[in-house]
mmCIF file of C-alpha atoms in Angstrom:
data_model
loop_
_atom_site.group_PDB
_atom_site.id
_atom_site.type_symbol
_atom_site.label_atom_id
_atom_site.label_comp_id
_atom_site.label_asym_id
_atom_site.label_seq_id
_atom_site.Cartn_x
_atom_site.Cartn_y
_atom_site.Cartn_z
ATOM 1 C CA MET A 801 -144.438 73.494 29.074
ATOM 2 C CA SER A 802 -143.152 69.989 29.592
ATOM 3 C CA SER A 803 -142.011 67.835 26.679
ATOM 4 C CA PRO A 804 -144.340 65.065 25.554
ATOM 5 C CA PRO A 805 -143.369 61.660 26.849
ATOM 6 C CA ILE A 806 -141.267 59.507 24.528
ATOM 7 C CA GLU A 807 -143.276 56.681 23.078
ATOM 8 C CA HIS A 808 -141.305 53.455 22.912
ATOM 9 C CA PRO A 809 -142.219 50.807 20.362
ATOM 10 C CA PRO A 810 -143.720 47.615 21.716
ATOM 11 C CA GLU A 811 -141.149 45.319 23.297
ATOM 12 C CA GLY A 812 -141.388 42.726 20.532
ATOM 13 C CA LYS A 813 -140.897 45.232 17.734
ATOM 14 C CA ARG A 814 -137.939 46.856 19.509
ATOM 15 C CA ALA A 815 -136.299 43.467 19.973
ATOM 16 C CA ASN A 816 -136.857 42.634 16.294
ATOM 17 C CA ARG A 817 -135.315 45.941 15.272
ATOM 18 C CA GLU A 818 -132.294 45.364 17.468
ATOM 19 C CA THR A 819 -131.708 41.869 16.116
ATOM 20 C CA GLN A 820 -132.518 42.583 12.455
ATOM 21 C CA ALA A 821 -128.916 43.320 11.468
ATOM 22 C CA GLU A 822 -127.728 40.184 13.232
ATOM 23 C CA VAL A 823 -130.370 38.079 11.520
ATOM 24 C CA ASP A 824 -129.578 39.591 8.121
ATOM 25 C CA ILE A 825 -125.900 38.734 8.590
ATOM 26 C CA MET A 826 -126.936 35.162 9.339
ATOM 27 C CA ILE A 827 -129.023 35.105 6.162
ATOM 28 C CA LEU A 828 -126.185 36.541 4.063
ATOM 29 C CA ASP A 829 -123.746 34.041 5.542
ATOM 30 C CA TYR A 830 -126.134 31.194 4.736
ATOM 31 C CA LEU A 831 -126.740 32.333 1.149
ATOM 32 C CA LEU A 832 -123.024 32.793 0.401
ATOM 33 C CA TYR A 833 -122.199 29.404 1.891
ATOM 34 C CA MET A 834 -124.887 27.576 -0.055
ATOM 35 C CA ALA A 835 -124.107 29.337 -3.346
ATOM 36 C CA ALA A 836 -120.385 28.524 -3.163
ATOM 37 C CA LYS A 837 -121.014 24.947 -2.051
ATOM 38 C CA GLN A 838 -123.561 24.292 -4.801
ATOM 39 C CA THR A 839 -121.422 25.928 -7.494
ATOM 40 C CA ILE A 840 -118.361 23.858 -6.578
ATOM 41 C CA GLY A 841 -120.353 20.696 -5.930
ATOM 42 C CA GLY A 842 -122.266 21.076 -9.175
ATOM 43 C CA ARG A 843 -119.082 21.366 -11.212
ATOM 44 C CA LYS A 844 -117.489 18.408 -9.400
ATOM 45 C CA ALA A 845 -120.585 16.319 -10.148
ATOM 46 C CA GLU A 846 -120.551 17.392 -13.787
ATOM 47 C CA ARG A 847 -116.899 16.395 -14.108
ATOM 48 C CA SER A 848 -117.774 12.970 -12.723
ATOM 49 C CA GLY A 849 -120.647 12.557 -15.170
ATOM 50 C CA VAL A 850 -123.164 12.408 -12.315
ATOM 51 C CA ALA A 851 -125.298 15.268 -13.538
ATOM 52 C CA ASN A 852 -125.376 18.161 -15.946
ATOM 53 C CA CYS A 853 -125.398 20.758 -13.210
ATOM 54 C CA GLY A 854 -124.180 23.603 -15.368
ATOM 55 C CA SER A 855 -127.558 24.263 -16.904
ATOM 56 C CA SER A 856 -127.137 28.016 -16.872
ATOM 57 C CA ARG A 857 -124.243 27.853 -19.305
ATOM 58 C CA GLY A 858 -125.307 28.934 -22.707
ATOM 59 C CA ASN A 859 -124.086 28.271 -26.197
ATOM 60 C CA GLY A 860 -122.414 31.627 -26.575
ATOM 61 C CA SER A 861 -125.401 33.223 -28.284
ATOM 62 C CA GLY A 862 -126.905 34.653 -25.122
ATOM 63 C CA GLU A 863 -129.466 31.872 -24.600
ATOM 64 C CA PHE A 864 -129.366 30.049 -21.288
ATOM 65 C CA GLY A 865 -130.939 26.845 -20.074
ATOM 66 C CA ALA A 866 -133.062 26.088 -17.046
ATOM 67 C CA SER A 867 -131.788 27.202 -13.666
ATOM 68 C CA SER A 868 -129.691 24.834 -11.575
ATOM 69 C CA PRO A 869 -129.579 24.879 -7.749
ATOM 70 C CA ALA A 870 -126.380 26.918 -7.970
ATOM 71 C CA ASP A 871 -128.106 29.417 -10.274
ATOM 72 C CA VAL A 872 -130.985 29.816 -7.832
ATOM 73 C CA SER A 873 -128.577 30.384 -4.953
ATOM 74 C CA MET A 874 -126.630 32.966 -6.955
ATOM 75 C CA THR A 875 -129.866 34.788 -7.801
ATOM 76 C CA MET A 876 -130.746 34.930 -4.119
ATOM 77 C CA VAL A 877 -127.298 36.333 -3.264
ATOM 78 C CA ASP A 878 -127.550 38.922 -6.040
ATOM 79 C CA SER A 879 -130.954 39.990 -4.718
ATOM 80 C CA PHE A 880 -130.158 40.000 -1.014
ATOM 81 C CA LEU A 881 -126.693 41.597 -0.975
ATOM 82 C CA PRO A 882 -127.817 45.031 -2.286
ATOM 83 C CA LEU A 883 -130.706 45.019 0.207
ATOM 84 C CA PHE A 884 -128.326 44.211 3.048
ATOM 85 C CA LYS A 885 -126.011 47.076 2.091
ATOM 86 C CA ALA A 886 -128.947 49.470 1.778
ATOM 87 C CA ASN A 887 -130.514 48.479 5.114
ATOM 88 C CA HIS A 888 -127.228 48.299 7.042
ATOM 89 C CA PRO A 889 -124.816 50.764 5.368
ATOM 90 C CA SER A 890 -122.599 51.081 8.456
ATOM 91 C CA GLN A 891 -122.850 47.495 9.639
ATOM 92 C CA PRO A 892 -119.410 45.790 9.600
ATOM 93 C CA ILE A 893 -119.424 42.389 7.915
ATOM 94 C CA PRO A 894 -117.718 39.680 9.982
ATOM 95 C CA GLU A 895 -114.474 38.294 8.567
ATOM 96 C CA LEU A 896 -115.997 34.845 8.167
ATOM 97 C CA VAL A 897 -118.783 36.231 5.972
ATOM 98 C CA GLN A 898 -116.268 38.301 3.990
ATOM 99 C CA SER A 899 -114.205 35.181 3.345
ATOM 100 C CA ARG A 900 -117.294 33.416 1.979
ATOM 101 C CA LEU A 901 -117.928 36.400 -0.306
ATOM 102 C CA HIS A 902 -114.357 36.252 -1.650
ATOM 103 C CA LEU A 903 -114.713 32.503 -2.164
ATOM 104 C CA LEU A 904 -117.997 32.817 -4.041
ATOM 105 C CA LYS A 905 -116.731 35.598 -6.325
ATOM 106 C CA PHE A 906 -113.690 33.624 -7.434
ATOM 107 C CA THR A 907 -115.514 30.296 -7.649
ATOM 108 C CA THR A 908 -118.219 31.744 -9.887
ATOM 109 C CA LEU A 909 -115.706 33.315 -12.273
ATOM 110 C CA PHE A 910 -113.528 30.214 -12.460
ATOM 111 C CA VAL A 911 -116.255 27.585 -12.831
ATOM 112 C CA HIS A 912 -118.241 29.469 -15.484
ATOM 113 C CA ARG A 913 -115.383 30.971 -17.470
ATOM 114 C CA LEU A 914 -115.504 28.639 -20.489
ATOM 115 C CA GLN A 915 -118.954 29.673 -21.674
ATOM 116 C CA ARG A 916 -120.886 32.895 -21.518
ATOM 117 C CA THR A 917 -123.295 33.015 -18.588
ATOM 118 C CA PRO A 918 -125.287 35.699 -16.754
ATOM 119 C CA THR A 919 -122.300 36.082 -14.411
ATOM 120 C CA THR A 920 -119.787 36.797 -17.210
ATOM 121 C CA PRO A 921 -118.508 40.389 -16.855
ATOM 122 C CA PRO A 922 -119.188 42.662 -19.849
ATOM 123 C CA LEU A 923 -116.291 43.417 -22.166
ATOM 124 C CA PRO A 924 -115.723 46.998 -20.833
ATOM 125 C CA SER A 925 -115.365 45.587 -17.313
ATOM 126 C CA LEU A 926 -112.976 42.911 -18.569
ATOM 127 C CA THR A 927 -110.928 45.567 -20.351
ATOM 128 C CA GLN A 928 -110.614 47.565 -17.122
ATOM 129 C CA LEU A 929 -109.698 44.414 -15.221
ATOM 130 C CA ARG A 930 -106.982 43.505 -17.724
ATOM 131 C CA THR A 931 -105.530 47.006 -17.618
ATOM 132 C CA LYS A 932 -105.365 46.812 -13.834
ATOM 133 C CA ASN A 933 -103.712 43.391 -14.009
ATOM 134 C CA HIS A 934 -101.169 44.577 -16.597
ATOM 135 C CA LEU A 935 -100.201 47.552 -14.418
ATOM 136 C CA ARG A 936 -99.808 45.382 -11.328
ATOM 137 C CA ALA A 937 -97.587 42.905 -13.181
ATOM 138 C CA ALA A 938 -95.503 45.701 -14.737
ATOM 139 C CA ALA A 939 -94.877 47.202 -11.303
ATOM 140 C CA TRP A 940 -93.849 43.814 -9.893
ATOM 141 C CA LEU A 941 -91.549 43.099 -12.837
ATOM 142 C CA SER A 942 -89.868 46.506 -12.495
ATOM 143 C CA HIS A 943 -88.839 45.531 -8.975
ATOM 144 C CA HIS A 944 -87.397 42.152 -10.017
ATOM 145 C CA PRO A 945 -84.436 42.728 -12.415
ATOM 146 C CA PRO A 946 -83.698 39.024 -13.162
ATOM 147 C CA ILE A 947 -86.742 38.946 -15.434
ATOM 148 C CA ALA A 948 -86.497 42.461 -16.770
ATOM 149 C CA SER A 949 -87.202 43.230 -20.423
ATOM 150 C CA THR A 950 -83.610 42.557 -21.512
ATOM 151 C CA ASP A 951 -83.404 39.109 -19.899
ATOM 152 C CA PRO A 952 -82.317 36.548 -22.559
ATOM 153 C CA PHE A 953 -84.302 33.887 -20.707
ATOM 154 C CA PHE A 954 -87.338 34.997 -22.745
ATOM 155 C CA THR A 955 -85.519 35.217 -26.080
ATOM 156 C CA PRO A 956 -87.406 32.273 -27.708
ATOM 157 C CA PHE A 957 -90.647 34.277 -27.424
ATOM 158 C CA THR A 958 -89.238 37.491 -28.876
ATOM 159 C CA THR A 959 -86.887 36.432 -31.693
ATOM 160 C CA THR A 960 -87.925 36.261 -35.326
ATOM 161 C CA SER A 961 -87.138 32.700 -36.359
ATOM 162 C CA PRO A 962 -88.859 29.574 -37.729
ATOM 163 C CA GLN A 963 -89.005 28.236 -34.181
ATOM 164 C CA ASN A 964 -91.097 31.167 -32.993
ATOM 165 C CA ASN A 965 -94.364 30.384 -34.788
ATOM 166 C CA LEU A 966 -96.542 32.577 -32.573
ATOM 167 C CA PRO A 967 -99.248 33.708 -32.839
ATOM 168 C CA LEU A 968 -100.869 30.454 -33.866
ATOM 169 C CA PRO A 969 -103.137 30.479 -36.937
ATOM 170 C CA PRO A 970 -106.916 30.767 -36.394
ATOM 171 C CA ALA A 971 -107.547 27.165 -37.443
ATOM 172 C CA THR A 972 -105.159 25.858 -34.778
ATOM 173 C CA LEU A 973 -106.672 28.105 -32.112
ATOM 174 C CA HIS A 974 -110.154 26.870 -33.039
ATOM 175 C CA GLN A 975 -109.013 23.277 -32.736
ATOM 176 C CA ASN A 976 -107.423 23.939 -29.329
ATOM 177 C CA ARG A 977 -110.594 25.593 -28.052
ATOM 178 C CA GLN A 978 -112.681 22.656 -29.192
ATOM 179 C CA HIS A 979 -110.288 20.288 -27.437
ATOM 180 C CA VAL A 980 -110.638 22.125 -24.108
ATOM 181 C CA LEU A 981 -114.416 22.341 -24.327
ATOM 182 C CA THR A 982 -114.783 18.702 -25.313
ATOM 183 C CA TYR A 983 -112.917 17.534 -22.233
ATOM 184 C CA HIS A 984 -114.465 20.015 -19.811
ATOM 185 C CA HIS A 985 -118.068 20.136 -21.027
ATOM 186 C CA PRO A 986 -118.728 17.145 -23.311
ATOM 187 C CA SER A 987 -122.509 17.478 -22.854
ATOM 188 C CA GLN A 988 -122.553 21.156 -23.832
ATOM 189 C CA PRO A 989 -122.676 22.453 -27.407
ATOM 190 C CA TYR A 990 -119.586 24.128 -28.800
ATOM 191 C CA SER A 991 -119.273 27.682 -27.511
ATOM 192 C CA PRO A 992 -117.809 30.290 -29.866
ATOM 193 C CA HIS A 993 -117.394 32.455 -26.757
ATOM 194 C CA TYR A 994 -114.340 30.735 -25.253
ATOM 195 C CA GLY A 995 -111.026 32.168 -26.396
ATOM 196 C CA THR A 996 -112.473 35.491 -27.511
ATOM 197 C CA PRO A 997 -111.714 38.871 -25.882
ATOM 198 C CA SER A 998 -115.128 38.809 -24.183
ATOM 199 C CA SER A 999 -114.397 35.558 -22.328
ATOM 200 C CA LEU A 1000 -112.677 35.209 -18.967
ATOM 201 C CA SER A 1001 -109.229 33.664 -19.229
ATOM 202 C CA LEU A 1002 -107.172 32.016 -16.525
ATOM 203 C CA ARG A 1003 -104.878 35.029 -16.705
ATOM 204 C CA ASP A 1004 -107.881 37.245 -15.892
ATOM 205 C CA THR A 1005 -108.815 35.199 -12.828
ATOM 206 C CA LEU A 1006 -105.293 34.606 -11.496
ATOM 207 C CA PRO A 1007 -105.211 37.833 -9.400
ATOM 208 C CA GLN A 1008 -108.571 36.910 -7.836
ATOM 209 C CA PHE A 1009 -107.143 33.520 -6.889
ATOM 210 C CA MET A 1010 -104.146 35.186 -5.246
ATOM 211 C CA GLU A 1011 -106.367 37.659 -3.387
ATOM 212 C CA LEU A 1012 -108.657 34.880 -2.155
ATOM 213 C CA SER A 1013 -105.689 32.828 -0.956
ATOM 214 C CA ALA A 1014 -104.139 35.848 0.755
ATOM 215 C CA TYR A 1015 -107.386 36.721 2.519
ATOM 216 C CA ILE A 1016 -108.010 33.174 3.713
ATOM 217 C CA THR A 1017 -104.397 32.779 4.823
ATOM 218 C CA SER A 1018 -104.317 36.037 6.778
ATOM 219 C CA THR A 1019 -107.686 35.410 8.410
ATOM 220 C CA TYR A 1020 -107.580 31.775 9.441
ATOM 221 C CA LYS A 1021 -103.988 30.614 9.340
ATOM 222 C CA SER A 1022 -100.547 31.823 10.341
ATOM 223 C CA GLY A 1023 -100.383 34.181 7.388
ATOM 224 C CA ARG A 1024 -98.154 31.864 5.387
ATOM 225 C CA VAL A 1025 -98.725 29.347 2.624
ATOM 226 C CA ASN A 1026 -97.478 25.768 2.472
ATOM 227 C CA GLU A 1027 -95.743 23.877 -0.320
ATOM 228 C CA THR A 1028 -98.961 22.246 -1.541
ATOM 229 C CA TRP A 1029 -100.511 25.648 -2.178
ATOM 230 C CA GLU A 1030 -97.309 26.961 -3.770
ATOM 231 C CA LYS A 1031 -97.269 24.126 -6.304
ATOM 232 C CA MET A 1032 -100.935 24.681 -7.145
ATOM 233 C CA ALA A 1033 -100.424 28.436 -7.523
ATOM 234 C CA ALA A 1034 -97.378 27.920 -9.740
ATOM 235 C CA GLU A 1035 -99.336 25.524 -11.927
ATOM 236 C CA TYR A 1036 -102.151 28.087 -12.118
ATOM 237 C CA MET A 1037 -99.605 30.517 -13.588
ATOM 238 C CA LEU A 1038 -98.332 27.835 -15.959
ATOM 239 C CA GLN A 1039 -101.870 26.993 -17.134
ATOM 240 C CA ALA A 1040 -102.670 30.673 -17.595
ATOM 241 C CA ALA A 1041 -99.603 31.121 -19.799
ATOM 242 C CA LEU A 1042 -100.382 28.031 -21.882
ATOM 243 C CA GLU A 1043 -103.952 29.178 -22.431
ATOM 244 C CA ALA A 1044 -102.791 32.653 -23.457
ATOM 245 C CA TYR A 1045 -100.703 31.240 -26.311
ATOM 246 C CA LEU A 1046 -102.616 28.091 -27.305
ATOM 247 C CA VAL A 1047 -106.202 29.359 -26.959
ATOM 248 C CA TYR A 1048 -106.157 33.158 -27.035
ATOM 249 C CA GLY A 1049 -103.494 33.500 -29.742
ATOM 250 C CA GLU A 1050 -101.067 35.677 -27.822
ATOM 251 C CA GLN A 1051 -97.476 36.258 -28.886
ATOM 252 C CA GLY A 1052 -94.305 37.695 -27.416
ATOM 253 C CA ASP A 1053 -93.084 37.302 -23.837
ATOM 254 C CA GLY A 1054 -95.604 39.678 -22.242
ATOM 255 C CA PRO A 1055 -98.221 37.064 -21.289
ATOM 256 C CA LEU A 1056 -95.573 34.762 -19.795
ATOM 257 C CA ARG A 1057 -94.068 37.560 -17.735
ATOM 258 C CA GLU A 1058 -97.446 38.725 -16.461
ATOM 259 C CA CYS A 1059 -98.601 35.251 -15.459
ATOM 260 C CA PHE A 1060 -95.473 34.606 -13.390
ATOM 261 C CA ALA A 1061 -95.208 38.078 -11.829
ATOM 262 C CA TRP A 1062 -96.115 36.904 -8.329
ATOM 263 C CA GLY A 1063 -94.103 36.792 -5.147
ATOM 264 C CA PHE A 1064 -92.888 39.018 -2.348
ATOM 265 C CA ASP A 1065 -92.448 42.641 -3.391
ATOM 266 C CA GLU A 1066 -91.106 44.970 -0.727
ATOM 267 C CA SER A 1067 -91.933 47.984 -2.905
ATOM 268 C CA ASP A 1068 -95.636 47.140 -3.143
ATOM 269 C CA GLU A 1069 -97.565 49.120 -0.530
ATOM 270 C CA GLU A 1070 -101.030 48.096 -1.744
ATOM 271 C CA GLY A 1071 -100.836 44.310 -1.956
ATOM 272 C CA VAL A 1072 -100.248 43.896 1.776
ATOM 273 C CA LEU A 1073 -102.075 40.596 2.184
ATOM 274 C CA VAL A 1074 -100.547 39.031 -0.932
ATOM 275 C CA ASN A 1075 -97.102 40.147 0.181
ATOM 276 C CA ALA A 1076 -97.643 38.662 3.627
ATOM 277 C CA MET A 1077 -98.321 35.258 2.051
ATOM 278 C CA PHE A 1078 -94.800 35.063 0.675
ATOM 279 C CA TRP A 1079 -92.886 36.609 3.575
ATOM 280 C CA ASP A 1080 -91.364 35.283 6.775
ATOM 281 C CA GLU A 1081 -88.439 36.533 8.814
ATOM 282 C CA GLU A 1082 -86.258 33.577 7.878
ATOM 283 C CA GLU A 1083 -87.216 33.998 4.182
ATOM 284 C CA GLU A 1084 -87.857 30.255 3.952
ATOM 285 C CA VAL A 1085 -91.285 30.692 2.384
ATOM 286 C CA MET A 1086 -89.964 33.275 -0.063
ATOM 287 C CA GLN A 1087 -87.051 31.139 -1.204
ATOM 288 C CA LYS A 1088 -89.154 27.997 -1.535
ATOM 289 C CA TRP A 1089 -91.765 29.898 -3.544
ATOM 290 C CA MET A 1090 -89.188 31.373 -5.904
ATOM 291 C CA GLY A 1091 -87.814 27.888 -6.522
ATOM 292 C CA ILE A 1092 -91.223 26.333 -7.257
ATOM 293 C CA ARG A 1093 -92.250 29.292 -9.359
ATOM 294 C CA GLY A 1094 -88.962 29.102 -11.250
ATOM 295 C CA GLU A 1095 -89.407 25.408 -12.026
ATOM 296 C CA HIS A 1096 -92.811 26.048 -13.598
ATOM 297 C CA LEU A 1097 -91.573 29.101 -15.464
ATOM 298 C CA ARG A 1098 -88.672 27.101 -16.889
ATOM 299 C CA ALA A 1099 -91.121 24.373 -17.971
ATOM 300 C CA VAL A 1100 -93.050 26.832 -20.165
ATOM 301 C CA ARG A 1101 -89.934 28.326 -21.762
ATOM 302 C CA PRO A 1102 -88.677 26.237 -24.711
ATOM 303 C CA PRO A 1103 -85.473 24.428 -23.694
ATOM 304 C CA LEU A 1104 -82.129 25.908 -24.584
ATOM 305 C CA PRO A 1105 -79.398 23.473 -25.722
ATOM 306 C CA SER A 1106 -76.759 23.391 -23.022
ATOM 307 C CA ILE A 1107 -73.224 24.530 -23.883
ATOM 308 C CA THR A 1108 -71.957 23.852 -20.362
ATOM 309 C CA THR A 1109 -72.638 21.218 -17.733
ATOM 310 C CA LYS A 1110 -74.772 23.631 -15.679
ATOM 311 C CA PRO A 1111 -78.389 24.550 -16.374
ATOM 312 C CA PRO A 1112 -79.359 28.249 -16.449
ATOM 313 C CA PHE A 1113 -80.240 28.460 -12.758
ATOM 314 C CA PHE A 1114 -79.574 32.198 -12.633
ATOM 315 C CA ILE A 1115 -83.246 32.847 -13.143
ATOM 316 C CA LEU A 1116 -84.198 30.578 -10.236
ATOM 317 C CA LEU A 1117 -81.576 31.822 -7.797
ATOM 318 C CA ASN A 1118 -82.321 35.491 -8.396
ATOM 319 C CA LEU A 1119 -78.791 36.107 -9.684
ATOM 320 C CA THR A 1120 -77.621 38.450 -12.412
ATOM 321 C CA ALA A 1121 -78.218 37.015 -15.864
ATOM 322 C CA PRO A 1122 -75.105 36.070 -17.871
ATOM 323 C CA PRO A 1123 -74.239 37.952 -21.063
ATOM 324 C CA ALA A 1124 -76.546 37.269 -23.992
ATOM 325 C CA GLN A 1125 -73.802 35.607 -26.056
ATOM 326 C CA LEU A 1126 -73.535 32.834 -23.472
ATOM 327 C CA ILE A 1127 -77.148 31.876 -24.004
ATOM 328 C CA PRO A 1128 -77.402 29.404 -26.899
ATOM 329 C CA PRO A 1129 -80.186 29.672 -29.487
ATOM 330 C CA PRO A 1130 -83.399 27.700 -29.019
ATOM 331 C CA THR A 1131 -83.721 24.155 -30.256
ATOM 332 C CA ALA A 1132 -85.250 23.260 -33.608
ATOM 333 C CA SER A 1133 -88.590 22.481 -31.958
ATOM 334 C CA THR A 1134 -91.209 25.197 -32.465
ATOM 335 C CA ILE A 1135 -92.696 27.058 -29.542
ATOM 336 C CA GLN A 1136 -96.072 25.593 -30.470
ATOM 337 C CA SER A 1137 -94.881 21.997 -30.241
ATOM 338 C CA HIS A 1138 -93.120 22.714 -26.966
ATOM 339 C CA LEU A 1139 -96.181 24.351 -25.399
ATOM 340 C CA GLU A 1140 -98.369 21.482 -26.571
ATOM 341 C CA SER A 1141 -96.009 18.991 -24.929
ATOM 342 C CA VAL A 1142 -96.160 21.003 -21.699
ATOM 343 C CA ALA A 1143 -99.958 21.007 -21.876
ATOM 344 C CA ALA A 1144 -99.873 17.211 -22.198
ATOM 345 C CA ARG A 1145 -97.657 16.952 -19.096
ATOM 346 C CA PHE A 1146 -99.911 19.322 -17.145
ATOM 347 C CA PRO A 1147 -103.500 18.485 -18.203
ATOM 348 C CA LEU A 1148 -105.872 21.393 -17.633
ATOM 349 C CA PHE A 1149 -108.677 19.035 -16.614
ATOM 350 C CA ARG A 1150 -106.538 17.555 -13.848
ATOM 351 C CA PHE A 1151 -105.550 21.008 -12.637
ATOM 352 C CA GLU A 1152 -109.183 22.090 -12.493
ATOM 353 C CA GLY A 1153 -109.895 19.076 -10.300
ATOM 354 C CA LYS A 1154 -107.135 20.012 -7.856
ATOM 355 C CA LEU A 1155 -108.348 23.587 -7.679
ATOM 356 C CA LEU A 1156 -111.954 22.510 -7.105
ATOM 357 C CA ASP A 1157 -110.779 20.266 -4.269
ATOM 358 C CA PHE A 1158 -108.998 23.269 -2.768
ATOM 359 C CA LEU A 1159 -112.129 25.428 -3.021
ATOM 360 C CA TRP A 1160 -114.308 22.656 -1.621
ATOM 361 C CA ALA A 1161 -111.943 22.298 1.331
ATOM 362 C CA LEU A 1162 -112.368 26.016 2.026
ATOM 363 C CA THR A 1163 -116.141 25.580 2.318
ATOM 364 C CA ARG A 1164 -115.605 22.791 4.847
ATOM 365 C CA HIS A 1165 -112.812 24.549 6.729
ATOM 366 C CA ASP A 1166 -114.989 27.440 7.891
ATOM 367 C CA THR A 1167 -117.608 27.171 10.601
ATOM 368 C CA VAL A 1168 -120.956 26.033 9.232
ATOM 369 C CA PRO A 1169 -123.379 28.995 9.063
ATOM 370 C CA THR A 1170 -125.638 29.444 12.070
ATOM 371 C CA LEU A 1171 -128.816 28.974 10.027
ATOM 372 C CA VAL A 1172 -127.565 25.643 8.695
ATOM 373 C CA GLN A 1173 -126.916 24.521 12.250
ATOM 374 C CA LEU A 1174 -130.333 25.751 13.364
ATOM 375 C CA GLU A 1175 -131.986 23.781 10.575
ATOM 376 C CA SER A 1176 -130.379 20.645 11.971
ATOM 377 C CA GLY A 1177 -131.443 21.540 15.516
ATOM 378 C CA VAL A 1178 -127.869 21.490 16.841
ATOM 379 C CA LEU A 1179 -125.870 24.702 17.367
ATOM 380 C CA ASP A 1180 -122.244 24.594 18.462
ATOM 381 C CA GLY A 1181 -121.858 25.786 22.055
ATOM 382 C CA PHE A 1182 -125.629 25.911 22.726
ATOM 383 C CA SER A 1183 -127.905 23.561 24.582
ATOM 384 C CA ARG A 1184 -130.967 22.178 22.815
ATOM 385 C CA GLU A 1185 -133.199 24.604 24.716
ATOM 386 C CA GLU A 1186 -130.985 27.574 23.791
ATOM 387 C CA THR A 1187 -130.924 26.419 20.167
ATOM 388 C CA GLU A 1188 -134.717 26.235 20.041
ATOM 389 C CA ALA A 1189 -135.002 29.680 21.628
ATOM 390 C CA LEU A 1190 -132.665 31.183 19.009
ATOM 391 C CA SER A 1191 -134.560 29.394 16.250
ATOM 392 C CA LEU A 1192 -137.762 31.051 17.409
ATOM 393 C CA LYS A 1193 -136.006 34.412 17.659
ATOM 394 C CA VAL A 1194 -134.778 34.377 14.046
ATOM 395 C CA GLY A 1195 -137.940 32.801 12.670
ATOM 396 C CA ILE A 1196 -136.712 29.297 11.905
ATOM 397 C CA ARG A 1197 -139.518 27.716 13.930
ATOM 398 C CA ASN A 1198 -142.972 28.837 15.016
#
């Protein structure tokens, strides 16, 4: 008995089925692009006083305002991404789309970190994240002896003396939090969320920034970073350390060590992309990074009165630290006053602006999503007739 003939679906349906994954990738690419662009653009406009685009930010009590364009885009991403994974479990995501996903994840965390929003991770997730970050930093520090636990460079943060007035009292922390919020979100009510364990700190988001930079660098560039990025990354570490002490009430040298525990690590087999950022055969990138990183690290550390004509460059040149007795005691200035003076030299608001410019440049560096091009009627590398045909195929035009 012969087998029944195979019934093929109608030509149109078969074509739709074959192109569905491709179309869904286009949709995902479009949604990620728009969400990142609107989140960054909304914050830049809010900083300029053009509009109050951060309407989803609440007052810390769990109540949120009307949705902004960025909120709507994020909702669409949150709804579509699980569907895409369910419908195409084995479909590889193009590198360009993955880079947009990395960009959106970091941008969302950074822009909305000062107040509790629907995108704020729950405290258990933050606790897991911080544990992971602590372990990564501890592993890096164990491979870099010049800033090991016995290094006298960090003595001002560990000694018991009138100069070491950490942790800061609650009233001072409250005042510092108000100062940050007033400058960053003057139109928003005071949020009791910022500075608490349930809020995202710069130290929490620093690894995501490094991972985003490493992914972008390895995908679209030569795999190396330039001096402009190195200075911005070093200031990110500086800002994270300042916030840990002045806003979150940390003490000791642990936060400072963790924030600056970044650079090439030949013993790290997991952070391949991050390692590649800081490595080149001539070691020029590595040496330049260690110098820039060292300058910012030295800026955070309270100054030590010099007993010789040479500054303590051992920490910058990766040399063995001198005996502890050769390191003079800290100056009479308190750690608090020193950190506040550093914060005045490196305004957080200005740093946020530089970082937003960097993120905005990433949205413009990548190829514009196909659906955005189709909306405009012009697709790179296609004639007008081919563009119209593709528009009909994906449902842009009837």
